[in-house]
Amino acid sequence: MVSQDLVLDRDVRDWVLIPLTVSVILMKLLQQYAVKLMAAPKPSEPPKPEDVQQKNTLARSGLLRANHGFISEAGFRQRRAYFSGKEGVLQQTFPAKGLNDMMGNPDAMQGMLKQQMGGLVPQMGMGAFVNYFFSGFILGRVPFSLSPKFRPMLQRGIDLPALDPSYFTSLSFYIMALFGLGGVFRLMFAEDAINDAAQMAQMQMGGMGGGGPPTLDPAKAYEAERQALDVVEYRSRLENSELRSLKLLRAQLAA
């Protein structure tokens, strides 16, 4: 049995599609500015000297791994012993982190909670508004056929088993517009735009110290760098450099 195409009333476009789209855009704008108003100011604390020293040590060890071919083999072995030897810098041990360190900064966690509430409250209110005023309307049809497995995703708010699954309802359009307009708002607001996926990830990590900025774990970083430096095999990049330079010079003169 071939399903017949539905003829949608123009009033659905004028009183459902356009108002729903405008409502989603206004809600996203409200959510954007609510999050910015409720966001806690970023603390301007100077970096700790030990953190700077640890990062500099890792950076110097990484430069040695990348550019060891420009120094002599004896110099490379001497520098590697300084970093990863028995008494090397990367052999340093660090005390275990306490409970307060694992929980992070309480002020930052409180600011993150306020930021999440500023984004979720308008979204919850908009969901109730759309469910009350715009539920039960068919807005359009996707330009390709779909299997019945897509019916719960595209036909929220109605229960018509005989309807082609390619038709979508107002509630489904609201959900698609809610997440589909995220890219448009990221273009408009650049780095200040709300990332719904990142916000959901922060909610899941909220109880695990995800409120503060990411911190360096020096013990794991030192161990990984030490292992990477130990497996480096010395290979000089200056070997036969005179011959290569002479060959390049002759090629340029011949041209």
mmCIF file of C-alpha atoms in Angstrom:
data_model
loop_
_atom_site.group_PDB
_atom_site.id
_atom_site.type_symbol
_atom_site.label_atom_id
_atom_site.label_comp_id
_atom_site.label_asym_id
_atom_site.label_seq_id
_atom_site.Cartn_x
_atom_site.Cartn_y
_atom_site.Cartn_z
ATOM 1 C CA MET A 1 0.000 0.000 0.000
ATOM 2 C CA VAL A 2 1.484 3.328 -1.083
ATOM 3 C CA SER A 3 1.122 6.114 1.480
ATOM 4 C CA GLN A 4 -0.432 9.356 0.243
ATOM 5 C CA ASP A 5 1.255 12.700 0.732
ATOM 6 C CA LEU A 6 -0.267 15.000 3.319
ATOM 7 C CA VAL A 7 -1.278 18.551 2.442
ATOM 8 C CA LEU A 8 -0.268 20.775 5.342
ATOM 9 C CA ASP A 9 -2.271 23.848 6.209
ATOM 10 C CA ARG A 10 -0.512 27.175 5.723
ATOM 11 C CA ASP A 11 -1.692 28.260 9.150
ATOM 12 C CA VAL A 12 0.636 25.630 10.595
ATOM 13 C CA ARG A 13 3.552 27.480 9.013
ATOM 14 C CA ASP A 14 2.320 30.893 10.199
ATOM 15 C CA TRP A 15 1.231 29.951 13.725
ATOM 16 C CA VAL A 16 3.520 27.032 14.585
ATOM 17 C CA LEU A 17 6.695 26.849 12.484
ATOM 18 C CA ILE A 18 7.645 30.536 12.488
ATOM 19 C CA PRO A 19 6.719 31.245 16.151
ATOM 20 C CA LEU A 20 8.483 28.074 17.268
ATOM 21 C CA THR A 21 11.669 29.000 15.390
ATOM 22 C CA VAL A 22 11.619 32.545 16.776
ATOM 23 C CA SER A 23 10.992 31.197 20.283
ATOM 24 C CA VAL A 24 13.992 28.863 20.056
ATOM 25 C CA ILE A 25 16.246 31.705 18.866
ATOM 26 C CA LEU A 26 15.070 34.011 21.659
ATOM 27 C CA MET A 27 15.506 31.242 24.222
ATOM 28 C CA LYS A 28 19.071 30.604 23.031
ATOM 29 C CA LEU A 29 19.807 34.329 23.308
ATOM 30 C CA LEU A 30 18.342 34.411 26.814
ATOM 31 C CA GLN A 31 20.344 31.345 27.762
ATOM 32 C CA GLN A 32 23.525 32.870 26.327
ATOM 33 C CA TYR A 33 23.260 36.100 28.310
ATOM 34 C CA ALA A 34 22.005 34.377 31.466
ATOM 35 C CA VAL A 35 25.071 32.149 31.502
ATOM 36 C CA LYS A 36 27.357 35.156 30.975
ATOM 37 C CA LEU A 37 25.698 37.099 33.815
ATOM 38 C CA MET A 38 25.790 34.204 36.274
ATOM 39 C CA ALA A 39 29.278 33.020 35.374
ATOM 40 C CA ALA A 40 31.848 33.578 38.077
ATOM 41 C CA PRO A 41 34.782 35.840 37.138
ATOM 42 C CA LYS A 42 37.942 33.992 36.318
ATOM 43 C CA PRO A 43 40.461 34.214 39.130
ATOM 44 C CA SER A 44 43.650 36.028 38.239
ATOM 45 C CA GLU A 45 45.986 34.174 40.570
ATOM 46 C CA PRO A 46 49.659 34.085 39.587
ATOM 47 C CA PRO A 47 51.037 30.637 38.775
ATOM 48 C CA LYS A 48 52.866 28.828 41.524
ATOM 49 C CA PRO A 49 56.661 28.651 41.178
ATOM 50 C CA GLU A 50 56.673 24.854 41.483
ATOM 51 C CA ASP A 51 54.114 24.536 38.673
ATOM 52 C CA VAL A 52 56.203 26.749 36.402
ATOM 53 C CA GLN A 53 59.324 24.739 37.238
ATOM 54 C CA GLN A 54 57.606 21.439 36.473
ATOM 55 C CA LYS A 55 56.325 22.670 33.121
ATOM 56 C CA ASN A 56 59.729 24.065 32.206
ATOM 57 C CA THR A 57 61.372 20.743 33.057
ATOM 58 C CA LEU A 58 58.965 18.849 30.821
ATOM 59 C CA ALA A 59 59.464 21.379 28.018
ATOM 60 C CA ARG A 60 63.275 21.113 28.221
ATOM 61 C CA SER A 61 63.121 17.331 28.170
ATOM 62 C CA GLY A 62 60.845 17.453 25.139
ATOM 63 C CA LEU A 63 63.269 19.767 23.328
ATOM 64 C CA LEU A 64 66.089 17.337 24.063
ATOM 65 C CA ARG A 65 64.119 14.473 22.522
ATOM 66 C CA ALA A 66 63.247 16.503 19.438
ATOM 67 C CA ASN A 67 66.620 18.152 18.786
ATOM 68 C CA HIS A 68 69.189 15.715 20.192
ATOM 69 C CA GLY A 69 70.616 15.148 16.722
ATOM 70 C CA PHE A 70 72.200 18.613 16.660
ATOM 71 C CA ILE A 71 74.512 17.969 19.641
ATOM 72 C CA SER A 72 77.214 15.391 20.180
ATOM 73 C CA GLU A 73 76.430 11.908 21.446
ATOM 74 C CA ALA A 74 78.320 12.538 24.681
ATOM 75 C CA GLY A 75 76.366 15.727 25.267
ATOM 76 C CA PHE A 76 73.064 13.933 24.645
ATOM 77 C CA ARG A 77 73.889 11.138 27.077
ATOM 78 C CA GLN A 78 74.967 13.648 29.699
ATOM 79 C CA ARG A 79 71.729 15.613 29.377
ATOM 80 C CA ARG A 80 69.603 12.454 29.379
ATOM 81 C CA ALA A 81 71.303 11.319 32.584
ATOM 82 C CA TYR A 82 70.475 14.721 34.085
ATOM 83 C CA PHE A 83 66.786 14.229 33.313
ATOM 84 C CA SER A 84 66.139 10.472 33.572
ATOM 85 C CA GLY A 85 69.150 9.094 35.439
ATOM 86 C CA LYS A 86 68.997 7.466 38.854
ATOM 87 C CA GLU A 87 69.106 10.878 40.513
ATOM 88 C CA GLY A 88 67.684 12.775 37.574
ATOM 89 C CA VAL A 89 65.148 15.561 37.685
ATOM 90 C CA LEU A 90 62.371 13.352 36.303
ATOM 91 C CA GLN A 91 62.914 10.836 39.125
ATOM 92 C CA GLN A 92 61.453 13.275 41.612
ATOM 93 C CA THR A 93 58.596 11.959 43.762
ATOM 94 C CA PHE A 94 55.516 13.938 44.729
ATOM 95 C CA PRO A 95 53.197 13.562 47.746
ATOM 96 C CA ALA A 96 49.764 12.050 47.197
ATOM 97 C CA LYS A 97 46.966 14.516 46.678
ATOM 98 C CA GLY A 98 44.572 15.085 49.536
ATOM 99 C CA LEU A 99 40.809 15.199 49.446
ATOM 100 C CA ASN A 100 40.720 18.986 49.137
ATOM 101 C CA ASP A 101 43.021 18.890 46.113
ATOM 102 C CA MET A 102 40.878 16.259 44.413
ATOM 103 C CA MET A 103 37.665 18.239 44.983
ATOM 104 C CA GLY A 104 39.168 21.358 43.387
ATOM 105 C CA ASN A 105 38.356 24.968 44.145
ATOM 106 C CA PRO A 106 34.946 25.331 45.913
ATOM 107 C CA ASP A 107 34.450 28.833 44.484
ATOM 108 C CA ALA A 108 35.048 27.548 40.960
ATOM 109 C CA MET A 109 32.596 24.686 41.528
ATOM 110 C CA GLN A 110 29.979 27.135 42.792
ATOM 111 C CA GLY A 111 30.497 29.330 39.748
ATOM 112 C CA MET A 112 30.125 26.328 37.466
ATOM 113 C CA LEU A 113 26.863 25.376 39.208
ATOM 114 C CA LYS A 114 25.490 28.884 38.701
ATOM 115 C CA GLN A 115 26.505 28.785 35.055
ATOM 116 C CA GLN A 116 24.747 25.462 34.541
ATOM 117 C CA MET A 117 21.590 26.705 36.238
ATOM 118 C CA GLY A 118 21.593 29.813 34.063
ATOM 119 C CA GLY A 119 21.616 27.588 30.989
ATOM 120 C CA LEU A 120 19.209 24.875 32.146
ATOM 121 C CA VAL A 121 16.405 27.013 33.617
ATOM 122 C CA PRO A 122 15.550 28.790 30.314
ATOM 123 C CA GLN A 123 15.782 25.487 28.464
ATOM 124 C CA MET A 124 13.418 23.738 30.896
ATOM 125 C CA GLY A 125 10.964 26.621 30.719
ATOM 126 C CA MET A 126 11.084 26.613 26.941
ATOM 127 C CA GLY A 127 10.475 22.849 26.875
ATOM 128 C CA ALA A 128 7.325 23.222 28.983
ATOM 129 C CA PHE A 129 6.178 26.158 26.824
ATOM 130 C CA VAL A 130 6.622 24.232 23.563
ATOM 131 C CA ASN A 131 4.999 21.098 24.973
ATOM 132 C CA TYR A 132 1.921 23.101 26.038
ATOM 133 C CA PHE A 133 1.379 25.375 23.008
ATOM 134 C CA PHE A 134 2.935 23.566 20.025
ATOM 135 C CA SER A 135 2.369 19.879 20.694
ATOM 136 C CA GLY A 136 0.553 17.675 18.174
ATOM 137 C CA PHE A 137 1.368 19.489 14.905
ATOM 138 C CA ILE A 138 3.007 18.031 11.792
ATOM 139 C CA LEU A 139 5.406 20.608 10.376
ATOM 140 C CA GLY A 140 7.002 18.957 7.379
ATOM 141 C CA ARG A 141 8.724 16.002 5.817
ATOM 142 C CA VAL A 142 12.356 15.092 5.273
ATOM 143 C CA PRO A 143 13.328 14.704 1.577
ATOM 144 C CA PHE A 144 14.169 11.004 1.869
ATOM 145 C CA SER A 145 12.468 7.855 3.096
ATOM 146 C CA LEU A 146 13.124 6.488 6.581
ATOM 147 C CA SER A 147 12.494 3.221 8.359
ATOM 148 C CA PRO A 148 9.903 2.947 11.154
ATOM 149 C CA LYS A 149 12.745 2.966 13.710
ATOM 150 C CA PHE A 150 12.975 6.747 13.264
ATOM 151 C CA ARG A 151 9.313 7.272 14.191
ATOM 152 C CA PRO A 152 9.902 7.906 17.949
ATOM 153 C CA MET A 153 12.578 10.470 17.109
ATOM 154 C CA LEU A 154 10.719 12.429 14.422
ATOM 155 C CA GLN A 155 7.100 12.070 15.529
ATOM 156 C CA ARG A 156 7.133 13.067 19.166
ATOM 157 C CA GLY A 157 3.761 14.190 20.501
ATOM 158 C CA ILE A 158 1.552 12.162 18.147
ATOM 159 C CA ASP A 159 0.654 8.485 17.897
ATOM 160 C CA LEU A 160 -0.181 7.644 14.274
ATOM 161 C CA PRO A 161 1.303 4.264 13.287
ATOM 162 C CA ALA A 162 0.002 4.629 9.711
ATOM 163 C CA LEU A 163 1.844 7.918 9.137
ATOM 164 C CA ASP A 164 5.007 7.824 7.038
ATOM 165 C CA PRO A 165 8.080 8.042 9.321
ATOM 166 C CA SER A 166 9.556 10.785 7.142
ATOM 167 C CA TYR A 167 7.102 13.344 8.576
ATOM 168 C CA PHE A 168 8.295 15.251 11.646
ATOM 169 C CA THR A 169 6.296 16.989 14.340
ATOM 170 C CA SER A 170 6.684 20.290 16.149
ATOM 171 C CA LEU A 171 8.307 18.740 19.231
ATOM 172 C CA SER A 172 10.865 16.920 17.115
ATOM 173 C CA PHE A 173 11.569 20.112 15.181
ATOM 174 C CA TYR A 174 12.100 21.945 18.473
ATOM 175 C CA ILE A 175 14.722 19.425 19.598
ATOM 176 C CA MET A 176 16.490 19.517 16.225
ATOM 177 C CA ALA A 177 16.478 23.318 16.156
ATOM 178 C CA LEU A 178 17.667 23.496 19.758
ATOM 179 C CA PHE A 179 20.859 21.585 19.005
ATOM 180 C CA GLY A 180 21.175 22.563 15.338
ATOM 181 C CA LEU A 181 21.374 26.284 16.098
ATOM 182 C CA GLY A 182 24.388 25.703 18.332
ATOM 183 C CA GLY A 183 26.772 26.086 15.395
ATOM 184 C CA VAL A 184 25.126 29.364 14.353
ATOM 185 C CA PHE A 185 25.478 30.805 17.852
ATOM 186 C CA ARG A 186 29.103 29.677 18.054
ATOM 187 C CA LEU A 187 29.739 31.700 14.905
ATOM 188 C CA MET A 188 27.954 34.720 16.373
ATOM 189 C CA PHE A 189 29.464 34.678 19.857
ATOM 190 C CA ALA A 190 32.826 32.978 19.059
ATOM 191 C CA GLU A 191 34.431 31.561 22.214
ATOM 192 C CA ASP A 192 31.622 32.892 24.463
ATOM 193 C CA ALA A 193 29.007 30.652 22.842
ATOM 194 C CA ILE A 194 27.417 27.887 24.909
ATOM 195 C CA ASN A 195 28.474 24.387 23.962
ATOM 196 C CA ASP A 196 25.635 22.048 24.968
ATOM 197 C CA ALA A 197 27.796 18.926 24.699
ATOM 198 C CA ALA A 198 30.543 20.448 26.843
ATOM 199 C CA GLN A 199 27.958 21.663 29.330
ATOM 200 C CA MET A 200 26.536 18.148 29.707
ATOM 201 C CA ALA A 201 30.037 16.768 30.188
ATOM 202 C CA GLN A 202 30.704 19.340 32.903
ATOM 203 C CA MET A 203 27.481 18.315 34.650
ATOM 204 C CA GLN A 204 28.604 14.695 34.702
ATOM 205 C CA MET A 205 32.026 15.704 36.052
ATOM 206 C CA GLY A 206 30.661 18.216 38.530
ATOM 207 C CA GLY A 207 31.059 15.842 41.466
ATOM 208 C CA MET A 208 34.556 14.778 40.464
ATOM 209 C CA GLY A 209 36.333 18.102 40.702
ATOM 210 C CA GLY A 210 35.465 19.236 37.195
ATOM 211 C CA GLY A 211 34.681 22.761 38.378
ATOM 212 C CA GLY A 212 38.194 24.101 38.219
ATOM 213 C CA PRO A 213 40.713 24.441 35.455
ATOM 214 C CA PRO A 214 42.655 21.341 34.432
ATOM 215 C CA THR A 215 45.770 20.879 36.570
ATOM 216 C CA LEU A 216 48.989 19.071 35.747
ATOM 217 C CA ASP A 217 49.653 15.773 37.474
ATOM 218 C CA PRO A 218 53.452 16.003 37.836
ATOM 219 C CA ALA A 219 53.950 12.375 38.862
ATOM 220 C CA LYS A 220 52.291 10.938 35.750
ATOM 221 C CA ALA A 221 53.764 13.602 33.458
ATOM 222 C CA TYR A 222 57.291 12.987 34.753
ATOM 223 C CA GLU A 223 56.925 9.220 34.400
ATOM 224 C CA ALA A 224 55.649 9.477 30.819
ATOM 225 C CA GLU A 225 58.410 11.897 29.837
ATOM 226 C CA ARG A 226 61.065 9.727 31.475
ATOM 227 C CA GLN A 227 59.907 6.658 29.580
ATOM 228 C CA ALA A 228 59.805 8.593 26.300
ATOM 229 C CA LEU A 229 63.318 9.942 26.851
ATOM 230 C CA ASP A 230 64.788 6.542 27.757
ATOM 231 C CA VAL A 231 63.752 4.950 24.462
ATOM 232 C CA VAL A 232 65.336 7.668 22.306
ATOM 233 C CA GLU A 233 68.251 6.384 20.232
ATOM 234 C CA TYR A 234 70.881 8.932 19.339
ATOM 235 C CA ARG A 235 71.188 9.751 15.654
ATOM 236 C CA SER A 236 73.283 12.697 14.561
ATOM 237 C CA ARG A 237 71.767 15.103 12.077
ATOM 238 C CA LEU A 238 75.120 16.761 11.368
ATOM 239 C CA GLU A 239 76.778 13.663 9.939
ATOM 240 C CA ASN A 240 77.991 14.302 6.365
ATOM 241 C CA SER A 241 76.502 17.791 6.586
ATOM 242 C CA GLU A 242 79.451 19.209 4.586
ATOM 243 C CA LEU A 243 78.766 16.838 1.690
ATOM 244 C CA ARG A 244 75.058 17.640 1.704
ATOM 245 C CA SER A 245 75.777 21.360 1.747
ATOM 246 C CA LEU A 246 78.249 21.026 -1.124
ATOM 247 C CA LYS A 247 75.768 19.016 -3.164
ATOM 248 C CA LEU A 248 73.054 21.619 -2.573
ATOM 249 C CA LEU A 249 75.411 24.457 -3.491
ATOM 250 C CA ARG A 250 76.408 22.752 -6.739
ATOM 251 C CA ALA A 251 72.775 22.170 -7.636
ATOM 252 C CA GLN A 252 71.973 25.852 -7.120
ATOM 253 C CA LEU A 253 74.994 26.984 -9.137
ATOM 254 C CA ALA A 254 74.079 24.633 -11.964
ATOM 255 C CA ALA A 255 70.560 26.064 -12.081
#
